[in-house]
Amino acid sequence: MKTIIITGPSGSGKSYLSKKISKSFNNSIVIKTDSYYKDNIFIKFLSIFQYDIYDRPISFMKNEIKKTIRSIHNKERLISFYKYDFKRKDSKKSKVSINYEGDSQFLILEGIFAHRLDLNYKETINIVCEEEKQICFKRRLKRDQSERGRGTSEVFNKFDKSWHLFYENVQKYLNYYKVFSISTLDKVSYNKLVEKLLNEKKIN
């Protein structure tokens, strides 16, 4: 099963794109790095004093997400997935039965940490979502207010930090691997991406 990596700054359309691709390619399996945040006391304590703790690798369960990826590639029937509640700041683990549909599926890994998991990115399809900063902020504000119970000033501080952190750490990924850049609302670039994915299916 070919793996698609979708990364980009907060609010750039990663989740939107992953859902769109999944529907286009027979309900491909989606893993969100946002679902793998730690809920231990140390991280909860740091989150009180540091706006950007959830935008740093220390905050998420890297080993657990890699276990999930390995289990899917091994085509195990019951896969452990995590779900993080940002309002309660706790994580829940559940077993999900996966229906593998042969070569028509992709494994889609999306999130701001998707390119920082020490995977073999030479073997993956690498996508970076790009959008204007102000547009990304408006999307982040709407999401965080409705889903995570955050106020405008808190969202602004978190967003500004996460924006700089993402671009500070993405350059190595962009320089060393083949990366497809896309604006999720641009139909031309999306159609080019779909064409690329279809070609990947033909090759494999």
Coordinates of N, CA and C in Angstrom, one line a residue:
M1 N 0.8 -1.2 0.0 CA 0.0 0.0 0.0 C 0.9 1.2 0.0
K2 N 0.7 2.1 -1.0 CA 1.5 3.3 -1.1 C 1.1 4.3 -0.1
T3 N 2.0 5.0 0.5 CA 1.7 6.0 1.6 C 1.8 7.4 1.0
I4 N 0.8 8.2 1.3 CA 0.8 9.7 0.9 C 1.1 10.5 2.2
I5 N 2.0 11.4 2.1 CA 2.3 12.3 3.2 C 1.7 13.6 2.9
I6 N 0.9 14.2 3.8 CA 0.3 15.5 3.6 C 0.7 16.3 4.8
T7 N 1.5 17.3 4.5 CA 1.9 18.2 5.6 C 1.7 19.7 5.1
G8 N 1.9 20.6 6.0 CA 1.6 22.0 5.7 C 1.4 22.7 7.0
P9 N 1.4 24.1 7.0 CA 1.2 24.8 8.2 C -0.3 24.7 8.7
S10 N -0.5 25.1 9.9 CA -1.9 25.0 10.5 C -2.9 25.8 9.6
G11 N -4.0 25.2 9.3 CA -5.0 25.9 8.5 C -4.8 25.9 7.0
S12 N -3.9 25.1 6.5 CA -3.5 25.1 5.1 C -4.4 24.1 4.3
G13 N -5.2 23.3 4.9 CA -6.2 22.5 4.2 C -5.8 21.0 4.1
K14 N -4.9 20.6 5.1 CA -4.4 19.2 5.1 C -5.6 18.2 5.3
S15 N -6.5 18.4 6.2 CA -7.6 17.5 6.5 C -8.6 17.5 5.3
Y16 N -8.8 18.7 4.8 CA -9.7 18.8 3.6 C -9.2 18.0 2.5
L17 N -7.9 18.1 2.2 CA -7.3 17.4 1.1 C -7.3 15.9 1.3
S18 N -7.0 15.4 2.5 CA -6.9 14.0 2.8 C -8.3 13.4 2.7
K19 N -9.3 14.1 3.1 CA -10.7 13.6 2.9 C -11.1 13.5 1.4
K20 N -10.7 14.5 0.7 CA -11.0 14.5 -0.8 C -10.3 13.4 -1.5
I21 N -9.0 13.1 -1.2 CA -8.3 12.0 -1.8 C -8.9 10.7 -1.4
S22 N -9.2 10.6 -0.1 CA -9.8 9.3 0.4 C -11.0 8.9 -0.4
K23 N -11.9 9.9 -0.6 CA -13.1 9.6 -1.3 C -12.9 9.3 -2.8
S24 N -11.8 9.9 -3.4 CA -11.5 9.7 -4.8 C -10.9 8.3 -5.0
F25 N -10.2 7.8 -4.0 CA -9.5 6.5 -4.1 C -10.0 5.5 -3.1
N26 N -11.2 5.1 -3.3 CA -11.8 3.9 -2.6 C -11.6 4.0 -1.1
N27 N -12.0 5.1 -0.5 CA -11.9 5.2 1.0 C -10.5 4.8 1.5
S28 N -9.5 5.4 1.0 CA -8.1 5.1 1.5 C -8.1 5.5 3.0
I29 N -7.1 4.8 3.7 CA -7.0 5.0 5.2 C -6.3 6.2 5.5
V30 N -6.9 7.0 6.4 CA -6.3 8.3 6.8 C -5.9 8.2 8.3
I31 N -4.7 8.6 8.5 CA -4.1 8.8 9.9 C -3.8 10.3 10.1
K32 N -4.4 10.8 11.2 CA -4.1 12.2 11.5 C -3.1 12.3 12.7
T33 N -2.0 13.0 12.5 CA -1.0 13.1 13.6 C -1.6 13.9 14.7
D34 N -2.7 14.8 14.5 CA -3.3 15.5 15.6 C -4.0 14.5 16.6
S35 N -4.3 13.3 16.2 CA -4.9 12.4 17.0 C -4.0 11.7 18.0
Y36 N -2.7 11.9 17.8 CA -1.7 11.2 18.6 C -0.9 12.1 19.6
Y37 N -1.6 13.1 20.1 CA -1.0 13.9 21.1 C -0.9 13.2 22.4
K38 N 0.1 13.5 23.2 CA 0.2 12.9 24.6 C -0.7 13.6 25.5
D39 N -1.2 12.8 26.5 CA -2.0 13.4 27.5 C -1.5 13.3 28.9
N40 N -0.1 13.1 29.0 CA 0.5 12.9 30.3 C 0.6 14.3 31.1
I41 N 0.9 14.2 32.4 CA 0.9 15.4 33.2 C 1.9 16.4 32.8
F42 N 3.1 15.9 32.3 CA 4.1 16.8 31.9 C 3.7 17.7 30.7
I43 N 3.1 17.1 29.7 CA 2.6 17.9 28.5 C 1.5 18.8 28.9
K44 N 0.6 18.4 29.8 CA -0.5 19.2 30.2 C 0.0 20.4 31.0
F45 N 1.0 20.2 31.8 CA 1.7 21.3 32.5 C 2.3 22.3 31.6
L46 N 3.1 21.8 30.6 CA 3.8 22.7 29.7 C 2.8 23.5 28.8
S47 N 1.7 22.9 28.5 CA 0.7 23.6 27.6 C 0.1 24.8 28.3
I48 N 0.2 24.9 29.6 CA -0.3 26.1 30.3 C 0.6 27.3 30.1
F49 N 1.9 27.0 30.0 CA 2.9 28.1 29.9 C 3.5 28.3 28.6
Q50 N 3.3 27.3 27.7 CA 4.0 27.4 26.4 C 2.9 27.3 25.3
Y51 N 2.7 28.3 24.5 CA 1.6 28.4 23.5 C 1.9 27.3 22.4
D52 N 3.1 27.0 22.1 CA 3.4 26.2 20.9 C 3.8 24.7 21.2
I53 N 3.5 24.3 22.4 CA 3.9 22.9 22.8 C 3.2 21.9 21.9
Y54 N 2.0 22.1 21.4 CA 1.4 21.2 20.5 C 1.9 21.2 19.1
D55 N 2.8 22.1 18.8 CA 3.4 22.2 17.5 C 4.9 21.7 17.5
R56 N 5.2 21.0 18.6 CA 6.6 20.5 18.7 C 6.5 19.0 18.9
P57 N 7.5 18.2 18.3 CA 7.4 16.8 18.3 C 7.3 16.2 19.7
I58 N 7.8 16.9 20.7 CA 7.8 16.4 22.1 C 6.3 16.1 22.5
S59 N 5.3 16.7 21.9 CA 4.0 16.6 22.3 C 3.2 15.4 21.8
F60 N 3.7 14.7 20.8 CA 2.9 13.6 20.2 C 3.6 12.3 20.3
M61 N 2.8 11.2 20.2 CA 3.3 9.8 20.4 C 3.9 9.3 19.1
K62 N 5.1 9.6 18.9 CA 5.8 9.2 17.6 C 5.8 7.7 17.4
N63 N 6.2 7.0 18.5 CA 6.3 5.5 18.4 C 5.0 4.9 18.1
E64 N 3.9 5.4 18.7 CA 2.6 4.8 18.6 C 2.1 5.0 17.1
I65 N 2.3 6.2 16.6 CA 1.9 6.4 15.2 C 2.6 5.6 14.2
K66 N 3.9 5.3 14.5 CA 4.7 4.5 13.6 C 4.2 3.0 13.8
K67 N 3.8 2.6 15.0 CA 3.2 1.3 15.1 C 1.9 1.1 14.3
T68 N 1.1 2.1 14.3 CA -0.1 2.1 13.6 C 0.2 2.0 12.1
I69 N 1.2 2.7 11.6 CA 1.6 2.6 10.2 C 2.1 1.2 9.8
R70 N 2.9 0.7 10.7 CA 3.4 -0.7 10.4 C 2.3 -1.7 10.4
S71 N 1.4 -1.6 11.3 CA 0.2 -2.5 11.4 C -0.6 -2.5 10.1
I72 N -0.8 -1.3 9.6 CA -1.6 -1.2 8.3 C -0.8 -1.8 7.2
H73 N 0.5 -1.5 7.1 CA 1.3 -2.1 6.0 C 1.4 -3.6 6.1
N74 N 1.3 -4.1 7.3 CA 1.3 -5.6 7.5 C -0.1 -6.2 7.3
K75 N -1.1 -5.3 7.0 CA -2.5 -5.7 6.8 C -3.1 -6.4 7.9
E76 N -2.9 -6.0 9.1 CA -3.5 -6.5 10.3 C -5.0 -6.1 10.3
R77 N -5.9 -6.9 10.7 CA -7.3 -6.6 10.7 C -7.8 -5.6 11.7
L78 N -7.3 -5.8 12.9 CA -7.6 -4.8 14.0 C -6.5 -3.9 14.2
I79 N -6.7 -2.6 14.0 CA -5.7 -1.6 14.1 C -6.0 -0.7 15.3
S80 N -4.9 -0.3 16.1 CA -5.1 0.6 17.2 C -5.0 2.0 16.7
F81 N -6.0 2.8 16.9 CA -6.0 4.2 16.5 C -6.2 5.1 17.8
Y82 N -5.8 6.3 17.8 CA -5.9 7.2 18.9 C -6.8 8.4 18.5
K83 N -7.5 9.0 19.5 CA -8.3 10.2 19.3 C -8.0 11.1 20.5
Y84 N -7.6 12.3 20.1 CA -7.3 13.3 21.2 C -8.4 14.4 21.3
D85 N -8.8 14.6 22.6 CA -9.8 15.6 22.9 C -9.1 16.8 23.3
F86 N -9.1 17.9 22.5 CA -8.4 19.1 22.9 C -9.0 19.9 24.0
K87 N -10.3 19.8 24.2 CA -11.0 20.5 25.3 C -10.7 19.8 26.6
R88 N -10.7 18.5 26.7 CA -10.4 17.8 27.9 C -8.9 17.4 28.1
K89 N -8.2 17.6 27.0 CA -6.8 17.3 26.9 C -6.5 15.8 27.4
D90 N -7.2 14.9 26.8 CA -7.0 13.5 27.0 C -7.0 12.7 25.7
S91 N -6.4 11.5 25.8 CA -6.3 10.7 24.6 C -7.0 9.4 24.8
K92 N -7.7 8.9 23.8 CA -8.4 7.6 23.9 C -7.9 6.6 22.8
K93 N -7.7 5.4 23.1 CA -7.2 4.4 22.2 C -8.4 3.4 21.9
S94 N -8.5 3.1 20.6 CA -9.6 2.2 20.2 C -9.1 1.2 19.1
K95 N -9.7 0.1 19.0 CA -9.4 -0.9 17.9 C -10.4 -0.7 16.8
V96 N -9.9 -0.6 15.6 CA -10.7 -0.4 14.4 C -10.5 -1.6 13.4
S97 N -11.6 -2.2 12.9 CA -11.4 -3.2 11.9 C -11.2 -2.6 10.5
I98 N -10.2 -3.0 9.8 CA -9.9 -2.4 8.5 C -10.2 -3.4 7.4
N99 N -10.9 -2.8 6.4 CA -11.2 -3.6 5.2 C -10.2 -3.2 4.1
Y100 N -9.3 -4.1 3.8 CA -8.3 -3.8 2.8 C -8.8 -4.1 1.4
E101 N -8.7 -3.1 0.5 CA -9.3 -3.2 -0.8 C -8.2 -3.3 -1.9
G102 N -7.2 -4.1 -1.6 CA -6.2 -4.3 -2.6 C -5.4 -3.1 -3.0
D103 N -5.0 -3.0 -4.3 CA -4.1 -2.0 -4.7 C -4.8 -0.6 -5.0
S104 N -6.1 -0.6 -4.7 CA -6.8 0.7 -5.0 C -6.7 1.7 -3.9
Q105 N -6.2 1.3 -2.7 CA -6.1 2.1 -1.6 C -4.8 2.8 -1.4
F106 N -4.8 4.0 -0.8 CA -3.7 4.7 -0.3 C -3.7 4.7 1.3
L107 N -2.6 4.8 1.9 CA -2.5 5.1 3.3 C -2.1 6.6 3.3
I108 N -3.0 7.4 3.9 CA -2.7 8.9 3.9 C -2.4 9.3 5.3
L109 N -1.2 9.9 5.5 CA -0.7 10.4 6.8 C -0.7 11.9 6.7
E110 N -1.6 12.5 7.5 CA -1.6 14.0 7.4 C -1.5 14.7 8.7
G111 N -0.8 15.8 8.7 CA -0.6 16.6 9.9 C 0.7 17.4 9.8
I112 N 0.9 18.3 10.8 CA 2.1 19.2 10.8 C 3.3 18.4 11.1
F113 N 3.2 17.1 11.7 CA 4.3 16.3 12.0 C 4.5 15.2 11.0
A114 N 3.7 15.1 9.9 CA 3.7 14.0 9.0 C 5.1 13.8 8.3
H115 N 5.8 14.9 8.2 CA 7.1 14.9 7.5 C 8.3 14.7 8.5
R116 N 8.0 14.5 9.7 CA 9.0 14.5 10.8 C 9.0 13.2 11.6
L117 N 8.7 12.1 10.9 CA 8.5 10.8 11.6 C 9.6 9.8 11.3
D118 N 10.7 10.3 10.6 CA 11.8 9.4 10.3 C 11.4 8.2 9.4
L119 N 10.4 8.4 8.5 CA 10.0 7.4 7.6 C 10.9 7.5 6.3
N120 N 10.8 6.5 5.5 CA 11.5 6.5 4.2 C 10.7 7.4 3.2
Y121 N 11.0 8.7 3.2 CA 10.2 9.6 2.4 C 10.6 9.6 0.9
K122 N 11.6 8.8 0.6 CA 11.9 8.5 -0.8 C 10.9 7.6 -1.4
E123 N 10.2 6.8 -0.6 CA 9.2 5.8 -1.0 C 7.8 6.3 -0.9
T124 N 7.6 7.5 -0.4 CA 6.2 8.0 -0.2 C 5.9 9.1 -1.2
I125 N 4.6 9.4 -1.3 CA 4.2 10.5 -2.2 C 4.1 11.7 -1.2
N126 N 4.9 12.7 -1.5 CA 5.0 13.8 -0.5 C 4.3 15.1 -1.0
I127 N 3.4 15.6 -0.2 CA 2.5 16.7 -0.5 C 2.7 17.8 0.6
V128 N 2.9 19.0 0.2 CA 2.8 20.2 1.1 C 1.7 21.1 0.7
C129 N 0.8 21.3 1.6 CA -0.3 22.3 1.3 C 0.2 23.7 1.6
E130 N -0.1 24.6 0.7 CA 0.4 26.0 0.8 C -0.8 26.9 0.6
E131 N -0.9 27.9 1.5 CA -1.9 28.9 1.4 C -1.4 30.2 2.1
E132 N -2.1 31.3 1.8 CA -1.7 32.6 2.4 C -1.9 32.5 3.9
K133 N -1.0 33.2 4.6 CA -1.1 33.1 6.1 C -2.4 33.6 6.6
Q134 N -2.9 34.7 6.1 CA -4.2 35.2 6.6 C -5.4 34.3 6.4
I135 N -5.4 33.6 5.3 CA -6.4 32.6 5.1 C -6.3 31.4 6.0
C136 N -5.1 31.0 6.2 CA -4.8 29.9 7.2 C -5.3 30.3 8.6
F137 N -5.0 31.5 9.0 CA -5.4 31.9 10.3 C -6.9 31.9 10.5
K138 N -7.6 32.4 9.5 CA -9.1 32.5 9.6 C -9.6 31.0 9.7
R139 N -9.1 30.1 9.0 CA -9.5 28.7 9.1 C -9.2 28.2 10.5
R140 N -8.0 28.4 11.0 CA -7.6 27.9 12.3 C -8.5 28.5 13.4
L141 N -8.8 29.8 13.3 CA -9.6 30.5 14.3 C -11.0 29.9 14.4
K142 N -11.6 29.6 13.2 CA -12.9 29.0 13.2 C -12.9 27.6 13.8
R143 N -11.9 26.8 13.4 CA -11.8 25.5 14.0 C -11.6 25.5 15.5
D144 N -10.6 26.3 15.9 CA -10.3 26.2 17.4 C -11.4 26.8 18.3
Q145 N -12.1 27.8 17.8 CA -13.2 28.3 18.6 C -14.3 27.3 18.7
S146 N -14.7 26.6 17.6 CA -15.8 25.7 17.6 C -15.5 24.3 18.2
E147 N -14.2 23.8 17.9 CA -13.9 22.4 18.3 C -13.0 22.3 19.5
R148 N -12.3 23.4 19.8 CA -11.3 23.3 20.9 C -11.5 24.4 22.0
G149 N -12.5 25.1 21.9 CA -12.9 26.0 23.0 C -11.9 27.1 23.3
R150 N -11.2 27.6 22.3 CA -10.2 28.6 22.5 C -10.7 30.0 22.0
G151 N -10.1 31.1 22.7 CA -10.5 32.4 22.4 C -9.6 33.0 21.3
T152 N -9.9 34.1 20.8 CA -9.2 34.7 19.6 C -7.7 35.0 19.9
S153 N -7.4 35.6 21.1 CA -6.0 35.9 21.4 C -5.2 34.7 21.6
E154 N -5.8 33.6 22.2 CA -5.0 32.4 22.4 C -4.8 31.7 21.0
V155 N -5.8 31.7 20.2 CA -5.6 31.1 18.8 C -4.5 31.9 18.1
F156 N -4.5 33.2 18.1 CA -3.5 34.0 17.4 C -2.1 33.7 17.9
N157 N -1.9 33.6 19.2 CA -0.6 33.3 19.7 C -0.1 31.9 19.3
K158 N -1.0 30.9 19.4 CA -0.7 29.6 19.0 C -0.4 29.5 17.5
F159 N -1.2 30.1 16.7 CA -1.1 30.1 15.3 C 0.2 30.7 14.8
D160 N 0.5 31.9 15.3 CA 1.7 32.6 14.9 C 3.0 31.8 15.2
K161 N 3.0 31.1 16.4 CA 4.2 30.3 16.8 C 4.2 29.1 15.8
S162 N 3.1 28.4 15.6 CA 3.1 27.2 14.8 C 3.5 27.5 13.4
W163 N 3.1 28.6 12.8 CA 3.4 29.0 11.5 C 5.0 29.1 11.3
H164 N 5.6 29.8 12.2 CA 7.1 29.9 12.1 C 7.8 28.6 12.4
L165 N 7.3 27.8 13.3 CA 7.9 26.5 13.6 C 7.8 25.6 12.4
F166 N 6.7 25.6 11.7 CA 6.5 24.7 10.6 C 7.6 25.1 9.5
Y167 N 7.6 26.3 9.1 CA 8.5 26.7 8.0 C 10.0 26.6 8.4
E168 N 10.3 26.7 9.7 CA 11.6 26.6 10.2 C 12.1 25.2 10.1
N169 N 11.2 24.2 10.2 CA 11.6 22.8 10.2 C 11.3 22.0 8.9
V170 N 10.6 22.7 7.9 CA 10.2 21.9 6.7 C 11.3 22.0 5.6
Q171 N 12.3 22.8 5.7 CA 13.2 23.0 4.6 C 14.0 21.8 4.3
K172 N 14.4 21.0 5.3 CA 15.2 19.8 5.0 C 14.4 18.8 4.2
Y173 N 13.1 18.7 4.6 CA 12.2 17.8 3.9 C 12.0 18.3 2.4
L174 N 11.9 19.6 2.2 CA 11.7 20.1 0.8 C 13.0 19.9 0.0
N175 N 14.1 20.0 0.6 CA 15.4 20.0 -0.1 C 15.8 18.6 -0.5
Y176 N 15.4 17.6 0.4 CA 15.9 16.2 0.2 C 15.0 15.3 -0.5
Y177 N 13.7 15.6 -0.6 CA 12.7 14.7 -1.2 C 11.9 15.4 -2.3
K178 N 11.3 14.6 -3.1 CA 10.4 15.1 -4.2 C 9.1 15.5 -3.5
V179 N 8.7 16.7 -3.6 CA 7.5 17.2 -2.9 C 6.6 17.9 -3.8
F180 N 5.3 17.6 -3.8 CA 4.3 18.2 -4.6 C 3.6 19.3 -3.8
S181 N 3.7 20.6 -4.2 CA 3.0 21.7 -3.5 C 1.7 21.9 -4.1
I182 N 0.7 22.2 -3.2 CA -0.7 22.4 -3.7 C -1.4 23.4 -2.9
S183 N -2.3 24.2 -3.5 CA -3.3 25.0 -2.8 C -4.6 24.2 -3.0
T184 N -5.1 23.8 -1.8 CA -6.3 22.8 -1.8 C -7.5 23.4 -2.6
L185 N -7.6 24.7 -2.7 CA -8.8 25.2 -3.4 C -8.5 25.5 -4.9
D186 N -7.3 25.2 -5.3 CA -6.9 25.4 -6.7 C -7.2 24.1 -7.5
K187 N -8.3 24.2 -8.4 CA -8.7 23.0 -9.1 C -7.6 22.5 -10.0
V188 N -6.8 23.4 -10.6 CA -5.8 23.0 -11.6 C -4.7 22.1 -10.9
S189 N -4.2 22.6 -9.7 CA -3.2 21.9 -9.0 C -3.7 20.6 -8.4
Y190 N -5.0 20.6 -8.0 CA -5.6 19.4 -7.5 C -5.7 18.3 -8.6
N191 N -6.2 18.7 -9.8 CA -6.3 17.8 -10.9 C -4.9 17.2 -11.3
K192 N -3.9 18.0 -11.2 CA -2.5 17.5 -11.5 C -2.1 16.5 -10.4
L193 N -2.5 16.7 -9.2 CA -2.2 15.8 -8.1 C -2.9 14.5 -8.4
V194 N -4.2 14.5 -8.7 CA -5.0 13.3 -9.0 C -4.3 12.5 -10.1
E195 N -3.9 13.2 -11.2 CA -3.2 12.6 -12.3 C -2.0 11.9 -11.8
K196 N -1.2 12.6 -11.0 CA 0.0 12.0 -10.4 C -0.3 10.7 -9.6
L197 N -1.4 10.7 -8.8 CA -1.7 9.6 -8.0 C -2.2 8.4 -8.9
L198 N -2.9 8.7 -9.9 CA -3.4 7.7 -10.9 C -2.2 7.0 -11.5
N199 N -1.2 7.8 -11.9 CA 0.0 7.3 -12.5 C 0.8 6.4 -11.5
E200 N 0.8 6.8 -10.2 CA 1.4 5.9 -9.2 C 0.7 4.6 -9.1
K201 N -0.6 4.6 -9.3 CA -1.3 3.3 -9.2 C -1.0 2.4 -10.4
K202 N -0.8 3.0 -11.6 CA -0.4 2.3 -12.8 C 1.0 1.6 -12.6
I203 N 1.9 2.4 -12.0 CA 3.3 2.0 -11.9 C 3.3 0.8 -10.9
N204 N 2.5 0.9 -9.8 CA 2.5 -0.1 -8.8 C 1.5 -1.2 -9.0

